[in-house]
C-alpha cells in the first residue's frame, strides 16, 4: 500500500481533526502517503485535494470543525458521480479511501464501492450517534457536554423565575443527545423520537399534566423539558407557544442548534477519534474493505458497512427507565 486518501463529509463533528491527525501519523509510520480531499465528496468530484504530512496535523487535536472542510453532496447518488470519483481516485493512484462521516456519508461510501475497485473504510463521525455497530461516534460526547453546559445555564434563570423551559437539542431523528442531555441536566421531562410511538403525535395533555402535578407537589419550581429536533411540527418554538396557550403559563423555548456541532472536542471524542483513525489505517494496510471501524465496550471493532444501517440503534433502555422513574408522579409520592 502506497497511498491513501481521507475526507470528512456531512455534518462536522468535534474530533474529526483528531481523527485526521491519527490517520496521517499512523500512515507516516507505515510509509503510506496521505491525500486529503476537501469539502467531502465534492472534493472527490472536483479533484480538490491536498497532501497531508505530519507537519500539517500539528496542534489540531484540540480543534473543532475539520481542516479538510465538510459538505453534503446530494449529487453523489448518481452513477455518473461515483464513476467520476472512481476515475479521479484511480488517476491519483489511491489504494484506499477513508471516509469520516455519518449515515449519509456511509451511503455514499457503499455507492462508490459499487463503482471503484479500491478499498473503502468508514469512520463514524457525527454528533447524532445514530450509527449501528459502534457505542459512540466521534463528536457525540462533546455535543452532550455542550448541551449540558447550556442547559445548566438555562436552569439557573429558570430557577430564579420558576419558569418552564423547552430546550431543543440536535440528533436528527435519534434521541441520543436528548436522552443524555436530559439525564445529565436532571430535566423533568424528555421528548425523544424513540419514545413517541410510530404515527402517534406528541401527547400534549400528558406533558401538561406532568408539569402541573410536579409543580403542585414540589411547590413552584423550574421545569425543563428536553426535546429532540424534528419531533414536533414547527419545532420547539411552535410547541412552546402551544403549551403556553394551553397551560396559561409561560413556556420559554430555547433552540441549542449549531453550538452542539462546534467547540474543542472533549477527551472521550479525542481518544475515540485517535483510536479509530489509527486502526483504520492499519485495517487499510491489511487489505480490509467496505467496513466501518467502530468501538464496542471499549474495544475497536470492524463492522461490515452494510450492517451499520441495517437496523435502528436503540437508546440505552436503563437510562430511559431511570429518567422516567425519577419523575414518575405515581412512584414518587412527595
Ligand atoms: O448530523 C448532524 C446534524 O447536526 C444533525 O444533528 C442535524 O439535524 C443536521 O446535522 C443539520 O444539518 P445541516 O448542517 O446540513 O443543516
Coordinates of C-alpha atoms and ligand atoms in Angstrom, one line a residue:
X1 CA 0.0 0.0 0.0
X2 CA 1.5 3.3 -1.1
X3 CA -1.2 6.0 -0.9
X4 CA -4.5 6.5 0.9
X5 CA -7.0 9.4 0.9
X6 CA -9.2 10.8 3.6
X7 CA -12.2 13.0 3.6
X8 CA -14.7 14.4 6.1
X9 CA -18.3 14.5 5.0
X10 CA -21.8 15.6 6.2
X11 CA -22.3 17.4 9.5
X12 CA -18.9 18.2 11.0
X13 CA -18.3 16.9 14.5
X14 CA -15.7 17.7 17.2
X15 CA -12.9 15.2 17.0
X16 CA -12.8 15.0 13.2
X17 CA -9.5 16.8 13.3
X18 CA -8.2 14.4 15.9
X19 CA -9.1 11.6 13.6
X20 CA -7.4 13.1 10.6
X21 CA -4.3 13.6 12.7
X22 CA -4.3 9.9 13.8
X23 CA -4.7 8.8 10.2
X24 CA -1.8 11.0 9.0
X25 CA 0.6 10.0 11.8
X26 CA -0.2 6.3 11.5
X27 CA 0.2 6.3 7.8
X28 CA 3.5 8.1 8.1
X29 CA 4.7 5.4 10.5
X30 CA 3.8 2.8 7.9
X31 CA 5.4 4.8 5.0
X32 CA 2.0 5.4 3.4
X33 CA 1.3 8.8 1.7
X34 CA -2.0 10.6 2.6
X35 CA -4.1 12.8 0.4
X36 CA -6.9 14.9 2.0
X37 CA -9.9 15.6 -0.2
X38 CA -11.6 18.9 0.7
X39 CA -15.3 19.5 1.1
X40 CA -16.4 15.9 1.4
X41 CA -17.4 14.0 -1.7
X42 CA -17.5 17.4 -3.6
X43 CA -13.7 17.4 -3.4
X44 CA -13.5 13.9 -4.8
X45 CA -15.6 15.0 -7.8
X46 CA -13.8 18.3 -8.4
X47 CA -10.3 16.9 -7.7
X48 CA -9.9 19.3 -4.8
X49 CA -7.2 17.8 -2.6
X50 CA -4.1 18.5 -0.6
X51 CA -1.2 16.2 0.5
X52 CA -1.2 15.7 4.3
X53 CA 2.1 15.4 6.1
X54 CA 2.7 15.1 9.9
X55 CA 3.5 18.8 9.9
X56 CA 0.0 19.6 8.7
X57 CA -1.7 18.0 11.7
X58 CA 0.3 19.6 14.5
X59 CA -1.9 21.2 17.1
X60 CA -5.2 20.2 15.5
X61 CA -6.2 17.5 18.0
X62 CA -7.9 20.1 20.2
X63 CA -9.7 22.0 17.3
X64 CA -13.4 21.6 16.5
X65 CA -14.6 21.6 12.8
X66 CA -12.4 19.9 10.2
X67 CA -9.3 21.2 8.5
X68 CA -10.5 19.4 5.3
X69 CA -13.8 21.2 5.5
X70 CA -17.1 19.3 5.1
X71 CA -20.2 19.4 2.9
X72 CA -23.2 17.5 1.9
X73 CA -23.2 16.3 -1.7
X74 CA -26.6 15.4 -3.0
X75 CA -25.4 14.7 -6.5
X76 CA -23.3 11.8 -5.2
X77 CA -26.3 9.5 -5.6
X78 CA -25.8 9.3 -9.3
X79 CA -23.8 6.6 -11.1
X80 CA -22.1 9.3 -13.1
X81 CA -20.7 10.9 -9.9
X82 CA -19.5 7.6 -8.5
X83 CA -17.8 6.8 -11.8
X84 CA -16.1 10.2 -11.9
X85 CA -15.0 9.8 -8.3
X86 CA -13.6 6.4 -9.1
X87 CA -11.7 7.7 -12.1
X88 CA -10.3 10.6 -10.0
X89 CA -9.1 8.2 -7.3
X90 CA -7.5 5.9 -9.9
X91 CA -5.8 8.9 -11.5
X92 CA -4.3 9.8 -8.1
X93 CA -3.2 6.1 -7.5
X94 CA -5.2 6.0 -4.3
X95 CA -5.3 2.4 -2.8
X96 CA -7.8 3.1 0.0
X97 CA -10.3 5.9 0.8
X98 CA -11.1 6.6 4.5
X99 CA -14.4 8.4 5.0
X100 CA -15.2 10.2 8.3
X101 CA -18.9 11.0 8.5
X102 CA -22.4 9.9 9.3
X103 CA -25.2 7.8 7.7
X104 CA -25.4 9.8 4.5
X105 CA -21.7 9.6 4.0
X106 CA -21.8 5.9 4.6
X107 CA -24.4 5.5 1.9
X108 CA -22.1 7.4 -0.4
X109 CA -19.3 5.0 0.6
X110 CA -21.4 2.0 -0.4
X111 CA -22.4 3.6 -3.6
X112 CA -18.8 4.4 -4.5
X113 CA -17.8 0.8 -3.6
X114 CA -20.0 -0.4 -6.4
X115 CA -18.0 1.6 -8.9
X116 CA -14.5 1.6 -7.6
X117 CA -12.0 -1.2 -7.1
X118 CA -10.0 0.4 -4.3
X119 CA -10.6 -0.2 -0.6
X120 CA -13.1 1.8 1.4
X121 CA -13.1 2.2 5.1
X122 CA -15.5 4.4 7.1
X123 CA -15.2 6.1 10.5
X124 CA -18.3 7.2 12.4
X125 CA -18.2 11.0 12.8
X126 CA -21.4 12.6 13.8
X127 CA -22.8 14.3 16.9
X128 CA -26.0 12.3 16.5
X129 CA -24.6 8.9 17.5
X130 CA -27.2 7.2 15.2
X131 CA -24.8 4.6 13.6
X132 CA -25.4 1.0 14.4
X133 CA -22.3 -1.1 15.3
X134 CA -20.5 1.4 17.5
X135 CA -21.3 2.5 21.0
X136 CA -20.2 6.1 20.4
X137 CA -19.5 8.3 17.4
X138 CA -16.8 10.9 17.1
X139 CA -18.3 14.2 18.2
X140 CA -21.2 12.8 20.2
X141 CA -19.6 13.2 23.6
X142 CA -18.7 16.8 23.0
X143 CA -22.2 17.6 21.8
X144 CA -23.7 16.2 25.1
X145 CA -21.3 18.3 27.2
X146 CA -22.1 21.4 25.1
X147 CA -25.8 20.8 25.6
X148 CA -25.4 20.2 29.3
X149 CA -23.4 23.4 29.8
X150 CA -26.1 25.4 28.0
X151 CA -29.0 23.6 29.9
X152 CA -27.3 24.2 33.3
X153 CA -27.2 27.9 32.5
X154 CA -30.9 27.9 31.5
X155 CA -31.6 26.1 34.7
X156 CA -30.2 29.0 36.7
X157 CA -32.5 31.5 35.2
X158 CA -35.4 29.0 35.1
X159 CA -35.0 28.5 38.9
X160 CA -34.8 32.2 39.6
X161 CA -38.2 32.8 37.8
X162 CA -39.7 29.4 38.5
X163 CA -40.2 29.1 34.8
X164 CA -40.9 26.3 32.3
X165 CA -38.4 25.9 29.5
X166 CA -38.5 23.7 26.4
X167 CA -35.0 23.0 25.2
X168 CA -34.5 21.6 21.7
X169 CA -31.3 19.6 21.0
X170 CA -30.0 18.1 17.8
X171 CA -29.9 14.5 16.9
X172 CA -31.7 14.5 13.5
X173 CA -34.1 11.6 14.1
X174 CA -32.4 10.0 17.0
X175 CA -32.7 10.7 20.7
X176 CA -29.2 10.0 21.9
X177 CA -28.2 13.6 22.6
X178 CA -31.7 14.3 24.0
X179 CA -31.6 11.3 26.4
X180 CA -28.1 12.1 27.7
X181 CA -28.8 15.8 28.0
X182 CA -32.0 15.1 30.0
X183 CA -30.2 12.6 32.3
X184 CA -27.2 14.9 32.8
X185 CA -29.1 18.0 33.4
X186 CA -31.8 16.5 35.6
X187 CA -34.5 17.6 33.1
X188 CA -38.0 16.8 34.4
X189 CA -39.2 15.5 31.0
X190 CA -37.8 14.4 27.7
X191 CA -39.5 14.1 24.3
X192 CA -37.5 11.8 22.1
X193 CA -38.4 10.2 18.8
X194 CA -37.8 6.7 20.2
X195 CA -40.4 7.3 22.9
X196 CA -43.1 8.6 20.6
X197 CA -44.9 5.5 19.2
X198 CA -45.0 5.2 15.4
X199 CA -47.6 7.5 13.9
X200 CA -48.6 8.9 17.3
X201 CA -48.4 12.6 17.8
X202 CA -46.8 14.0 21.0
X203 CA -49.3 13.8 23.8
X204 CA -49.8 17.4 24.9
X205 CA -52.2 16.6 27.7
X206 CA -49.7 14.2 29.2
X207 CA -46.9 16.8 29.0
X208 CA -49.1 19.5 30.7
X209 CA -50.3 17.1 33.4
X210 CA -46.8 16.3 34.3
X211 CA -45.8 19.9 34.5
X212 CA -48.8 20.8 36.6
X213 CA -48.7 18.0 39.0
X214 CA -44.9 18.2 39.5
X215 CA -45.3 21.9 40.4
X216 CA -48.2 21.2 42.7
X217 CA -46.2 18.5 44.5
X218 CA -42.9 20.3 44.7
X219 CA -44.2 23.8 45.1
X220 CA -43.5 26.3 42.3
X221 CA -40.2 25.4 40.7
X222 CA -38.4 25.5 37.4
X223 CA -39.3 22.8 35.0
X224 CA -37.2 21.7 32.0
X225 CA -38.3 19.6 29.0
X226 CA -35.7 18.4 26.6
X227 CA -37.0 17.7 23.1
X228 CA -35.2 16.3 20.0
X229 CA -35.3 18.4 16.9
X230 CA -37.7 17.3 14.0
X231 CA -40.1 15.8 16.5
X232 CA -42.8 18.4 16.6
X233 CA -44.1 20.3 13.6
X234 CA -42.6 23.8 13.8
X235 CA -40.1 22.7 16.5
X236 CA -39.6 23.9 20.0
X237 CA -40.9 27.4 19.2
X238 CA -44.3 26.1 18.0
X239 CA -44.6 23.6 20.8
X240 CA -43.7 26.2 23.5
X241 CA -46.3 28.6 22.0
X242 CA -48.9 25.8 22.1
X243 CA -48.0 24.8 25.7
X244 CA -48.1 28.5 26.8
X245 CA -51.6 28.9 25.3
X246 CA -53.0 25.7 26.7
X247 CA -51.5 26.0 30.2
X248 CA -51.9 29.7 30.5
X249 CA -48.3 29.8 31.9
X250 CA -45.2 30.9 30.1
X251 CA -43.2 28.2 28.5
X252 CA -39.9 29.5 27.0
X253 CA -38.3 27.8 24.0
X254 CA -34.5 27.5 23.7
X255 CA -33.1 26.0 20.5
X256 CA -29.5 25.0 21.1
X257 CA -28.7 24.5 17.4
X258 CA -25.3 24.6 15.9
X259 CA -23.3 25.3 19.1
X260 CA -23.7 21.5 19.6
X261 CA -21.5 20.9 16.5
X262 CA -18.7 23.2 17.5
X263 CA -16.1 23.6 20.2
X264 CA -13.0 21.8 21.3
X265 CA -13.6 18.1 21.5
X266 CA -13.8 16.6 25.0
X267 CA -11.4 13.8 26.0
X268 CA -13.7 11.0 25.0
X269 CA -14.0 12.3 21.5
X270 CA -10.3 12.9 21.1
X271 CA -9.4 9.5 22.3
X272 CA -12.1 7.7 20.3
X273 CA -11.1 9.6 17.2
X274 CA -7.4 8.8 17.7
X275 CA -8.1 5.1 18.3
X276 CA -10.4 4.7 15.3
X277 CA -8.2 6.8 13.0
X278 CA -5.1 4.8 13.8
X279 CA -6.9 1.5 13.5
X280 CA -8.5 2.4 10.1
X281 CA -5.0 2.9 8.6
X282 CA -3.8 -0.4 9.9
X283 CA -7.0 -2.1 8.5
X284 CA -6.4 -0.5 5.1
X285 CA -2.8 -1.6 5.2
X286 CA -4.1 -5.1 5.9
X287 CA -6.4 -5.1 2.9
X288 CA -9.7 -4.6 4.6
X289 CA -12.6 -3.2 2.5
X290 CA -16.1 -1.9 3.0
X291 CA -16.0 -1.9 6.8
X292 CA -16.7 0.7 9.4
X293 CA -14.2 1.0 12.3
X294 CA -16.2 1.4 15.5
X295 CA -15.9 0.8 19.2
X296 CA -17.9 -1.6 21.4
X297 CA -17.2 -2.0 25.1
X298 CA -14.0 0.0 24.7
X299 CA -12.7 -2.4 22.0
X300 CA -12.2 -1.4 18.4
X301 CA -14.4 -3.4 16.1
X302 CA -14.7 -3.9 12.3
X303 CA -18.3 -3.8 11.1
X304 CA -19.4 -4.7 7.6
X305 CA -20.5 -1.4 6.1
X306 CA -24.0 -2.6 5.1
X307 CA -24.7 -3.6 8.8
X308 CA -24.3 0.0 10.0
X309 CA -27.6 0.9 8.6
X310 CA -29.4 -2.4 8.8
X311 CA -31.3 -1.7 12.0
X312 CA -32.1 1.3 14.1
X313 CA -29.7 1.7 17.0
X314 CA -31.6 1.6 20.3
X315 CA -31.3 4.0 23.2
X316 CA -30.0 2.6 26.5
X317 CA -33.3 1.3 28.0
X318 CA -31.9 1.6 31.5
X319 CA -31.2 5.3 31.1
X320 CA -34.6 5.8 29.7
X321 CA -36.2 4.0 32.6
X322 CA -34.4 5.8 35.3
X323 CA -35.1 9.2 33.8
X324 CA -38.8 8.3 33.7
X325 CA -38.8 6.7 37.1
X326 CA -37.2 9.8 38.8
X327 CA -40.0 11.9 37.6
X328 CA -42.9 9.4 37.7
X329 CA -45.7 11.1 39.5
X330 CA -47.1 7.9 40.9
X331 CA -43.9 6.2 42.0
X332 CA -42.7 9.4 43.8
X333 CA -45.1 10.3 46.5
X334 CA -43.6 13.6 47.6
Ligands
LIG1 O1 -26.0 15.1 11.6 C1 -25.6 16.2 12.3 C2 -26.6 17.3 12.3 O2 -26.1 18.4 13.1 C3 -27.9 16.9 12.8 O3 -28.0 16.9 14.3 C4 -28.8 18.0 12.2 O4 -30.1 17.5 12.1 C5 -28.1 18.2 10.9 O5 -26.8 17.8 11.0 C6 -28.1 19.6 10.4 O6 -27.6 19.5 9.1 P1 -27.2 20.8 8.2 O7 -26.0 21.4 8.9 O8 -26.9 20.2 6.9 O9 -28.3 21.7 8.3

